[in-house]
């Protein structure tokens, strides 16, 4: 893949077209039976420039110029097709059996070529991508050796004849040497409303998973300390420090998703950011007090390091220079505010802190909305042009941001899923305690078991119900749904970590029957409380309520598949049930008479109810929960007489549906 783009040409195709054979290059001209050459342009603008060039070069030669997909293009194709069809019949009459044998060999080769293509990166990766995240007609693929003008669309991909050879060359390089520096290349980018992406699949690197290990400690330190002192001040500290650590994680994941380097310098850069993140973690607990300056220093060291990397990319890769310089600005402006907040006392400091956080979280989204509004596909009315910007400024923005990097959907989803798994894992670790009694089946164990059920249900809902069986993923659906999906994960994870930390204290509480403090080991006796603070109730119930609400928003952003035979409960009604449970959860802290066991039991029951409604509601009324209710049937509509069908069934003959003639009645037959 080149760091500067080749000439990209592509047409948005409908999903109804299919190709049995994929050629290496799209045909741009052909000759009519009368000798006139027909040239094909992909857009009106290209047609005009091509006409001027051909007129100057071929003054005396007649030619036709058509736009791809136009009626004139189709008519010319029909003429050429009829001409070659007649020539084929002439050759068949002249050569007889030899011609038929040649045709059979060619047909078999075409079939094998098609199968090989379906096993190549272009087809397999796109098919798997569409199957998991939804179809997109504006998606194109390219690879390192694509010729100018070649492309692989979501319908007919570019098939490189040297594909297998290049794969072997790549395999031979593996394990030999890792370069100290390798020029970064763009994995995927937008150009005039079309998403161009590398044909190979972007996988999560091992060092990215190693970064997540550091966040295991961050979650534990932040969540446990918030539960130890459940006050508004502690909630404020928790929110600020968690957002800072989340910002570093998301920016690092974004850079790795945008650019491919795979060199030693990249690993060293990740280590540098991790060192800064470690320093940030060691100064979290007194973040609004004595260690605030050190907290901001480590945070800005990581942010400015990434800002310098953006500036380097702007110089190395001119194709995306505009977007890189924007990110440099979005790093520098909040950094100046963070530095200023060090010299301001509380509570005025909070105003600067939240202003910097707001710019960091929302700045990139506003930039994307403006750019996407000015770079829509041809023929679409830009939403940002007109009243928002003068024409000259709009044209300048469109020119500067003609190319800008795009988020890789597989990488983003896998990284987010991995982080969410860490959060669920923290909630499991938080409920673990050590028993000191000879018979440990007591209320402590019961509360811990109920907490385990809660975490399992949340994991079930998030991954197997909300995030599975998707028709269109939120990232692929629209820009708004992609931003909502990404934004909702931050409050979801924050609130769940807060609730998990509070649950660890509730499990050890001795405010209910069968909770003798001597049944705990010495370490956990020190963590146990005889009563539940009101703040802890709000952290636990409110945290789970907000987390469940954010999961509902994430689910709404997706478009899920519905069973062909109908659905028991529509998604809107299931979401209404979920949001009603969220309200109940947020109101539970007002019931002060509930002890820890009762509180955990009620919350667990509500979460199980949500899971039950989702499982029951998204199923089909025609299907059974216990095996198959009836034999599977295949329904097809074809033109064949009933007499011929019955005769074939009785005689055991095989009917080739694709070879059926138009004779006979048109009927609907079911075959079990």
XYZ file of C-alpha atoms in Angstrom:
672
model
C 0.000 0.000 0.000
C 1.408 3.331 -0.988
C 1.498 6.289 1.338
C 0.286 8.469 -1.510
C -2.819 7.411 -3.351
C -3.010 6.157 -6.869
C -5.725 7.453 -9.160
C -8.864 6.101 -7.556
C -11.744 5.342 -9.791
C -14.917 3.617 -8.754
C -18.626 3.684 -9.198
C -21.175 2.961 -6.523
C -22.893 -0.223 -7.586
C -26.162 -1.684 -6.452
C -26.230 -4.963 -4.586
C -28.192 -6.595 -7.349
C -25.214 -6.941 -9.695
C -22.959 -9.933 -9.548
C -19.969 -11.128 -11.515
C -18.896 -14.662 -12.047
C -15.424 -13.698 -13.125
C -13.229 -10.832 -11.909
C -10.769 -9.266 -14.271
C -7.601 -7.546 -13.299
C -8.609 -4.188 -14.818
C -11.941 -2.645 -15.652
C -12.477 -2.230 -19.426
C -12.355 1.469 -20.324
C -12.912 1.218 -24.094
C -13.971 -1.262 -26.786
C -14.675 -1.302 -30.549
C -18.168 -1.448 -32.086
C -18.913 -3.757 -35.051
C -18.679 -0.754 -37.420
C -15.130 0.031 -36.238
C -15.907 3.018 -33.992
C -14.106 2.971 -30.647
C -16.252 3.638 -27.569
C -14.554 5.232 -24.549
C -16.079 4.962 -21.057
C -15.926 7.758 -18.480
C -16.855 7.206 -14.846
C -18.324 10.681 -14.241
C -19.517 13.708 -16.244
C -16.411 15.639 -15.198
C -14.140 12.875 -16.438
C -16.160 12.636 -19.657
C -15.571 16.307 -20.453
C -11.814 16.141 -19.810
C -11.560 12.852 -21.741
C -13.439 14.347 -24.692
C -11.039 17.288 -24.885
C -8.001 15.001 -24.680
C -9.284 12.566 -27.321
C -10.274 15.412 -29.656
C -6.754 16.792 -29.496
C -5.029 13.413 -29.909
C -7.310 11.679 -32.422
C -8.512 14.476 -34.673
C -9.392 12.311 -37.697
C -10.549 9.169 -35.908
C -14.252 8.933 -35.024
C -15.049 7.856 -31.476
C -17.964 7.661 -29.075
C -17.857 8.721 -25.434
C -20.337 7.365 -22.876
C -20.711 7.587 -19.103
C -20.510 4.313 -17.222
C -23.968 2.962 -16.406
C -25.816 5.318 -18.758
C -28.403 4.057 -21.324
C -25.917 4.796 -24.119
C -23.329 2.637 -22.362
C -25.794 -0.247 -22.032
C -26.875 0.036 -25.670
C -23.274 -0.030 -26.895
C -22.571 -3.066 -24.733
C -25.585 -4.842 -26.214
C -24.341 -4.161 -29.747
C -20.871 -5.525 -28.979
C -22.346 -8.501 -27.162
C -24.605 -9.372 -30.109
C -21.658 -9.033 -32.496
C -19.463 -11.452 -30.557
C -22.390 -13.791 -29.994
C -22.823 -14.065 -33.773
C -19.098 -14.682 -34.218
C -19.259 -17.451 -31.613
C -22.045 -19.199 -33.529
C -20.026 -18.931 -36.730
C -17.018 -20.524 -35.037
C -19.189 -23.277 -33.584
C -20.594 -24.104 -37.058
C -17.081 -24.050 -38.555
C -15.189 -26.130 -35.951
C -17.974 -28.322 -34.531
C -16.948 -30.657 -31.633
C -13.523 -29.020 -31.237
C -15.198 -25.724 -30.443
C -17.509 -27.351 -27.868
C -14.563 -28.972 -26.108
C -12.720 -25.637 -26.017
C -15.808 -23.962 -24.535
C -16.053 -26.611 -21.820
C -12.415 -26.112 -20.856
C -12.859 -22.332 -20.792
C -16.013 -22.630 -18.652
C -14.192 -24.824 -16.134
C -11.274 -22.363 -15.988
C -13.685 -19.462 -15.430
C -15.368 -21.391 -12.624
C -12.053 -22.211 -10.956
C -10.884 -18.602 -11.315
C -14.051 -17.443 -9.612
C -13.507 -19.903 -6.767
C -9.906 -18.778 -6.370
C -11.062 -15.187 -6.210
C -13.596 -15.988 -3.509
C -10.723 -17.447 -1.480
C -8.521 -14.391 -2.005
C -8.227 -11.517 0.450
C -10.444 -9.155 -1.522
C -13.523 -11.331 -1.599
C -13.150 -13.205 1.666
C -12.384 -10.161 3.771
C -15.178 -8.071 2.289
C -17.704 -10.887 2.484
C -16.824 -11.523 6.119
C -16.885 -7.795 6.809
C -20.334 -7.351 5.258
C -21.674 -10.435 7.011
C -20.611 -9.182 10.443
C -20.994 -5.405 10.166
C -23.448 -4.856 7.303
C -23.230 -4.035 3.600
C -21.850 -0.745 2.292
C -22.018 0.274 -1.355
C -19.407 3.010 -0.746
C -16.623 0.613 0.254
C -13.624 -0.073 -1.989
C -10.457 -2.066 -1.415
C -6.933 -1.719 -2.787
C -3.563 -3.338 -2.194
C 0.097 -2.479 -2.500
C 0.403 -3.302 -6.190
C -2.931 -2.087 -7.507
C -2.561 -0.462 -10.862
C -3.834 3.097 -11.295
C -7.523 3.067 -11.779
C -8.011 -0.434 -10.484
C -10.327 -0.999 -7.578
C -12.260 -3.586 -5.700
C -15.727 -2.506 -4.870
C -18.129 -4.105 -2.512
C -19.558 -5.981 -5.489
C -16.771 -6.768 -7.913
C -13.330 -6.726 -6.398
C -9.964 -6.178 -8.012
C -8.273 -9.522 -8.413
C -4.536 -9.327 -8.722
C -3.058 -12.221 -10.714
C 0.073 -11.986 -8.550
C -1.941 -12.234 -5.354
C -0.652 -15.634 -4.296
C 2.921 -14.728 -5.197
C 2.807 -11.629 -3.015
C 1.403 -13.632 -0.106
C 4.339 -16.036 -0.346
C 6.785 -13.148 -0.416
C 5.131 -11.733 2.686
C 5.382 -15.098 4.415
C 9.082 -15.349 3.604
C 9.734 -11.984 5.254
C 7.957 -12.920 8.465
C 10.297 -13.486 11.387
C 13.418 -12.390 9.507
C 13.853 -8.749 10.436
C 11.857 -5.878 11.892
C 12.934 -2.499 10.563
C 13.934 0.249 12.969
C 11.893 2.727 10.940
C 9.324 2.089 8.262
C 7.432 4.830 6.485
C 3.837 4.854 7.784
C 1.101 4.040 5.301
C -2.610 4.786 5.503
C -4.697 1.673 6.120
C -7.976 3.221 4.942
C -9.177 6.665 3.918
C -12.154 8.582 2.589
C -12.060 10.181 -0.842
C -15.118 11.967 -2.247
C -17.487 9.990 -0.072
C -15.970 6.595 -0.871
C -14.116 4.537 1.726
C -10.921 3.036 0.338
C -9.299 0.391 2.511
C -6.479 -2.104 2.264
C -7.572 -5.540 1.129
C -5.898 -7.283 4.062
C -7.641 -7.509 7.430
C -6.390 -5.251 10.238
C -5.624 -7.445 13.236
C -5.092 -6.430 16.845
C -1.375 -6.436 17.607
C 0.037 -8.182 20.669
C 1.434 -4.946 22.092
C -2.062 -3.444 22.028
C -3.259 -6.237 24.303
C -0.247 -5.576 26.522
C -1.377 -1.957 26.870
C -4.734 -3.247 28.114
C -2.950 -5.060 30.950
C -1.991 -1.704 32.418
C -5.646 -0.702 32.367
C -6.444 -3.692 34.570
C -4.584 -1.878 37.337
C -6.160 1.469 36.467
C -9.670 0.023 36.735
C -8.899 -1.641 40.063
C -7.236 1.409 41.640
C -9.870 3.872 40.456
C -12.895 1.692 41.221
C -11.750 0.457 44.627
C -10.783 3.914 45.842
C -14.112 5.387 44.734
C -15.960 2.703 46.716
C -13.893 3.375 49.838
C -15.171 6.952 50.040
C -18.517 7.192 48.165
C -18.907 10.977 48.098
C -19.481 13.611 45.456
C -15.845 14.726 45.666
C -14.655 11.182 45.035
C -17.060 10.822 42.116
C -15.594 13.995 40.606
C -12.042 12.705 41.018
C -13.017 9.327 39.557
C -14.671 10.912 36.510
C -11.775 13.232 35.644
C -9.008 10.659 36.020
C -10.957 7.933 34.205
C -11.693 10.207 31.233
C -8.017 11.155 31.026
C -6.921 7.517 30.911
C -9.703 6.658 28.434
C -8.590 9.476 26.124
C -5.046 8.126 25.971
C -6.331 4.615 25.248
C -8.704 5.714 22.486
C -6.141 7.990 20.795
C -3.516 5.253 20.785
C -5.998 2.755 19.323
C -7.006 5.301 16.667
C -3.437 5.969 15.521
C -2.694 2.246 15.249
C -5.928 1.747 13.311
C -5.181 4.618 10.898
C -1.564 3.843 10.012
C 0.475 0.731 9.397
C 4.137 0.870 10.401
C 5.073 -2.357 12.206
C 8.575 -1.221 13.106
C 10.723 -0.970 16.207
C 10.079 2.764 16.535
C 6.349 2.085 16.859
C 6.960 -0.297 19.775
C 9.212 2.236 21.479
C 6.546 4.907 21.027
C 3.938 2.662 22.658
C 6.326 2.016 25.552
C 6.783 5.769 26.006
C 3.035 6.344 26.152
C 2.656 3.442 28.596
C 5.325 4.972 30.852
C 3.387 8.241 30.872
C 0.190 6.331 31.573
C 1.896 4.591 34.496
C 2.887 7.974 35.894
C -0.695 9.165 35.452
C -1.945 6.120 37.385
C 0.421 6.679 40.321
C -1.007 10.173 40.827
C -4.738 9.407 40.538
C -5.852 9.013 44.137
C -5.097 12.593 45.187
C -5.693 14.014 41.721
C -7.570 17.105 42.923
C -5.051 17.789 45.671
C -1.275 17.659 45.998
C -0.565 15.404 43.015
C -2.611 17.346 40.459
C 0.442 18.946 38.831
C 2.144 15.579 38.374
C -1.080 14.054 37.072
C -1.396 16.740 34.389
C 2.334 16.571 33.595
C 2.242 12.860 32.784
C -1.020 13.238 30.891
C 0.296 16.090 28.746
C 3.561 14.243 28.134
C 1.592 11.448 26.483
C -0.779 13.798 24.646
C 1.980 16.055 23.308
C 4.020 13.029 22.281
C 1.084 11.864 20.160
C 0.629 15.431 18.894
C 4.245 15.442 17.726
C 3.595 12.137 15.973
C 0.605 13.695 14.180
C 2.878 16.529 13.039
C 5.447 14.017 11.758
C 2.713 12.189 9.831
C 1.575 15.476 8.285
C 5.064 15.925 6.877
C 5.619 12.276 5.859
C 2.169 11.619 4.319
C 0.974 14.703 2.402
C -2.215 12.878 1.397
C -3.732 13.302 4.901
C -1.813 16.414 5.944
C -4.957 18.463 6.551
C -6.456 16.041 9.056
C -3.131 15.522 10.835
C -2.674 19.261 11.348
C -6.218 19.474 12.704
C -5.351 16.823 15.286
C -2.195 18.732 16.169
C -4.402 21.757 16.913
C -6.883 19.644 18.864
C -3.958 18.479 20.978
C -2.317 21.860 21.491
C -5.424 23.861 22.468
C -6.612 21.621 25.332
C -3.004 21.192 26.469
C -2.727 24.941 26.972
C -5.916 24.850 29.052
C -4.588 21.944 31.138
C -1.371 23.863 31.821
C -3.376 26.922 32.836
C -5.485 24.852 35.249
C -2.361 24.054 37.297
C -2.113 27.717 38.337
C -5.784 28.058 39.288
C -7.163 26.982 42.666
C -10.235 24.892 43.306
C -13.104 25.166 42.551
C -12.311 27.533 39.638
C -9.907 24.889 38.364
C -12.845 22.624 37.514
C -14.063 25.057 34.862
C -10.778 24.776 32.957
C -10.631 20.999 33.448
C -14.080 20.367 31.987
C -13.485 22.846 29.159
C -10.336 20.935 28.152
C -12.145 17.585 28.425
C -15.052 18.867 26.321
C -12.715 19.999 23.524
C -10.781 16.735 23.598
C -13.888 14.538 23.440
C -16.035 16.524 21.000
C -13.489 18.382 18.829
C -12.717 15.460 16.475
C -16.434 14.742 16.039
C -17.224 18.309 14.953
C -14.343 18.209 12.470
C -15.583 14.927 10.984
C -19.127 16.278 10.652
C -17.871 19.324 8.747
C -15.546 17.361 6.465
C -18.055 14.593 5.719
C -20.641 17.239 4.906
C -18.332 18.767 2.307
C -17.017 15.539 0.781
C -20.131 13.509 0.053
C -20.339 11.336 -3.079
C -20.949 13.090 -6.374
C -24.570 13.948 -6.969
C -25.327 14.310 -3.238
C -26.128 17.705 -1.768
C -23.550 18.517 0.946
C -25.182 19.335 4.279
C -22.491 21.785 5.370
C -22.289 23.877 2.222
C -24.372 26.978 1.799
C -25.388 28.877 4.933
C -22.640 27.301 7.023
C -19.674 28.293 4.845
C -19.145 30.643 1.909
C -18.551 28.842 -1.357
C -14.856 29.749 -1.517
C -14.176 28.471 2.027
C -16.200 25.328 1.400
C -14.176 24.593 -1.751
C -10.924 25.171 0.171
C -11.993 22.785 2.942
C -13.021 20.190 0.382
C -9.651 20.517 -1.339
C -7.534 20.334 1.846
C -9.502 17.382 3.225
C -10.006 15.569 -0.076
C -8.320 12.592 1.589
C -8.635 11.879 5.300
C -7.985 8.679 7.272
C -10.903 6.482 8.258
C -11.490 4.313 11.277
C -11.163 0.591 10.646
C -14.395 -1.020 11.798
C -12.940 -4.434 12.650
C -10.071 -2.965 14.671
C -12.285 -0.485 16.505
C -14.883 -3.096 17.444
C -12.300 -5.651 18.562
C -10.390 -3.106 20.673
C -13.604 -1.839 22.270
C -14.765 -5.395 22.950
C -11.412 -6.210 24.551
C -11.635 -3.179 26.840
C -15.235 -3.997 27.755
C -14.137 -7.529 28.632
C -11.567 -6.028 31.017
C -14.342 -4.054 32.696
C -16.517 -7.147 33.110
C -13.462 -8.978 34.394
C -12.873 -6.301 37.030
C -16.440 -6.758 38.298
C -15.732 -10.493 38.718
C -12.442 -9.916 40.534
C -14.041 -7.269 42.780
C -16.513 -9.738 44.351
C -13.850 -12.285 45.325
C -13.116 -12.546 49.053
C -11.478 -15.075 51.365
C -13.532 -17.171 53.767
C -12.276 -18.064 57.271
C -15.236 -20.209 58.431
C -15.248 -24.016 58.347
C -18.595 -23.892 56.520
C -18.569 -21.003 54.088
C -22.099 -21.110 52.647
C -23.296 -17.832 54.123
C -24.679 -14.472 53.027
C -21.209 -13.325 51.936
C -21.084 -16.141 49.400
C -24.683 -15.537 48.356
C -24.032 -11.860 47.602
C -20.857 -12.697 45.694
C -22.714 -15.330 43.649
C -25.465 -12.837 42.800
C -22.809 -10.333 41.751
C -21.307 -12.966 39.468
C -24.739 -13.528 37.900
C -25.046 -9.783 37.261
C -21.697 -9.613 35.472
C -22.549 -12.696 33.412
C -25.903 -11.233 32.359
C -24.316 -7.931 31.342
C -21.709 -9.804 29.319
C -24.483 -11.893 27.722
C -26.555 -8.860 26.784
C -23.647 -6.784 25.466
C -21.892 -9.387 23.334
C -24.502 -11.980 22.373
C -27.670 -9.886 22.109
C -26.805 -6.233 21.482
C -23.603 -6.874 19.534
C -24.524 -9.983 17.548
C -26.728 -10.832 14.559
C -26.326 -7.356 13.086
C -27.760 -6.273 9.770
C -25.755 -3.009 9.887
C -23.245 -2.054 12.556
C -23.554 1.426 14.055
C -20.173 2.461 12.616
C -21.285 1.519 9.104
C -24.881 2.764 9.459
C -24.413 6.557 9.565
C -21.915 9.088 10.883
C -24.329 10.030 13.683
C -24.847 6.422 14.798
C -21.088 5.794 14.721
C -20.452 8.802 16.952
C -23.291 7.850 19.309
C -21.971 4.281 19.541
C -18.445 5.448 20.322
C -19.547 8.166 22.765
C -21.938 5.908 24.711
C -19.135 3.512 25.619
C -17.391 6.017 27.894
C -20.294 6.564 30.363
C -21.186 2.865 30.058
C -17.725 1.726 31.146
C -17.323 4.449 33.786
C -20.650 3.701 35.458
C -20.128 -0.070 35.384
C -16.669 0.247 36.980
C -18.174 2.482 39.664
C -20.939 -0.055 40.324
C -18.447 -2.944 40.423
C -16.324 -1.125 42.991
C -19.411 -0.478 45.122
C -20.471 -4.137 44.791
C -17.141 -5.238 46.279
C -18.031 -3.312 49.440
C -21.630 -4.564 49.511
C -20.467 -8.185 49.382
C -18.416 -7.662 52.562
C -21.087 -5.652 54.408
C -22.373 -7.200 57.667
C -25.765 -5.486 57.736
C -27.839 -8.643 57.102
C -28.283 -12.091 58.644
C -25.613 -14.782 58.402
C -22.781 -12.281 57.914
C -20.464 -12.870 60.848
C -17.393 -10.732 60.504
C -15.191 -13.481 61.944
C -16.036 -15.564 58.864
C -13.747 -13.270 56.854
C -9.962 -13.235 56.819
C -8.155 -10.327 58.426
C -7.600 -8.472 55.157
C -11.307 -8.439 54.324
C -12.384 -7.681 57.901
C -10.696 -4.301 57.486
C -12.732 -3.690 54.306
C -16.061 -4.707 55.823
C -18.649 -2.154 57.050
C -21.573 -2.769 59.401
C -23.818 -0.372 57.453
C -24.156 0.732 53.838
C -23.364 4.410 53.208
C -25.975 6.190 51.117
C -23.300 7.130 48.587
C -22.440 3.476 48.084
C -26.085 2.732 47.257
C -26.064 5.448 44.622
C -22.760 4.271 43.156
C -24.062 0.704 42.880
C -27.644 1.186 41.713
C -27.078 4.387 39.758
C -23.971 2.956 38.118
C -25.774 -0.155 36.896
C -28.787 1.900 35.810
C -26.653 4.244 33.698
C -24.632 1.319 32.322
C -27.815 -0.490 31.266
C -29.150 2.721 29.712
C -25.955 3.244 27.700
C -26.114 -0.369 26.538
C -29.613 0.393 25.257
C -28.292 3.399 23.324
C -25.537 1.226 21.851
C -28.128 -1.375 20.801
C -30.366 1.279 19.209
C -27.431 2.502 17.113
C -27.251 -0.912 15.417
C -29.743 -2.359 12.953
C -30.385 -5.959 13.949
C -31.624 -8.757 11.738
C -35.192 -9.911 12.290
C -36.200 -13.556 11.853
C -37.863 -14.254 8.510
C -40.871 -15.717 10.325
C -41.439 -12.664 12.505
C -40.396 -11.610 15.974
C -42.157 -11.946 19.319
C -41.405 -8.492 20.762
C -40.260 -5.564 18.653
C -36.957 -3.932 19.460
C -38.595 -0.633 20.424
C -40.701 -2.371 23.085
C -37.717 -4.295 24.409
C -35.785 -1.046 24.703
C -38.743 0.539 26.516
C -38.641 -2.323 29.025
C -34.889 -1.863 29.455
C -35.165 1.883 30.032
C -37.968 1.293 32.558
C -35.642 -1.022 34.489
C -32.949 1.682 34.329
C -35.328 4.121 36.021
C -36.121 1.578 38.731
C -32.433 0.939 39.339
C -31.706 4.655 39.662
C -34.541 5.026 42.175
C -33.573 2.049 44.361
C -31.060 4.015 46.508
C -33.993 5.935 48.003
C -35.179 2.676 49.673
C -32.925 3.052 52.715
C -34.496 0.104 54.557
C -33.033 -2.443 52.122
C -29.936 -4.216 53.398
C -27.059 -5.269 51.163
C -28.421 -8.763 50.426
C -31.885 -7.439 49.566
C -30.433 -4.687 47.397
C -28.193 -7.048 45.425
C -31.043 -9.577 45.070
C -33.461 -7.008 43.661
C -30.890 -5.646 41.233
C -30.007 -9.155 40.066
C -33.683 -9.961 39.522
C -34.177 -6.827 37.420
C -31.164 -7.594 35.247
C -32.336 -11.198 34.739
C -35.740 -9.840 33.726
C -34.108 -7.647 31.067
C -32.164 -10.663 29.794
C -35.311 -12.788 29.693
C -37.267 -10.166 27.736
C -34.415 -9.809 25.243
C -34.061 -13.562 24.730
C -37.793 -14.128 24.419
C -38.517 -10.985 22.421
C -35.891 -11.385 19.702
C -36.964 -14.968 18.940
C -39.490 -16.032 16.325
C -42.968 -17.244 17.378
C -42.667 -20.007 14.779
C -39.601 -21.502 16.463
C -39.357 -23.644 19.573
C -36.895 -23.122 22.430
C -36.520 -26.915 22.710
C -35.155 -28.370 19.474
C -36.971 -28.238 16.148
C -40.755 -28.065 16.205
C -41.159 -29.328 12.628
C -39.077 -30.380 9.674
C -37.146 -27.722 7.793
C -38.806 -26.684 4.538
C -37.426 -25.018 1.455
C -39.768 -22.726 -0.450
C -39.064 -21.708 -4.039
C -41.045 -20.017 -6.795
C -40.420 -21.382 -10.278
C -42.159 -21.860 -13.611
C -42.888 -25.547 -14.099
C -46.022 -27.536 -14.716
C -47.371 -29.580 -11.859
C -47.429 -32.669 -14.098
C -43.692 -32.398 -14.874
C -42.876 -31.856 -11.195
C -44.853 -34.915 -10.063
C -43.316 -37.021 -12.832
C -39.797 -35.998 -11.805
C -40.493 -36.772 -8.131
C -41.939 -40.212 -8.930
C -39.073 -41.098 -11.258
C -36.397 -39.794 -8.900
C -35.058 -37.365 -11.494
C -33.094 -34.227 -10.565
C -34.604 -30.923 -11.709
C -32.120 -28.143 -12.481
C -34.055 -24.989 -11.598
C -31.670 -22.725 -13.514
C -32.469 -24.591 -16.751
C -36.269 -24.468 -16.451
C -38.062 -23.014 -19.457
C -40.796 -20.426 -19.287
C -43.495 -22.970 -20.147
C -45.970 -24.224 -17.582
C -47.926 -22.600 -14.833
C -46.280 -20.426 -12.206
C -46.812 -22.123 -8.876
C -45.433 -22.140 -5.336
C -44.308 -25.553 -4.188
C -42.858 -26.578 -0.829
C -40.344 -29.418 -0.703
C -39.402 -30.932 2.667
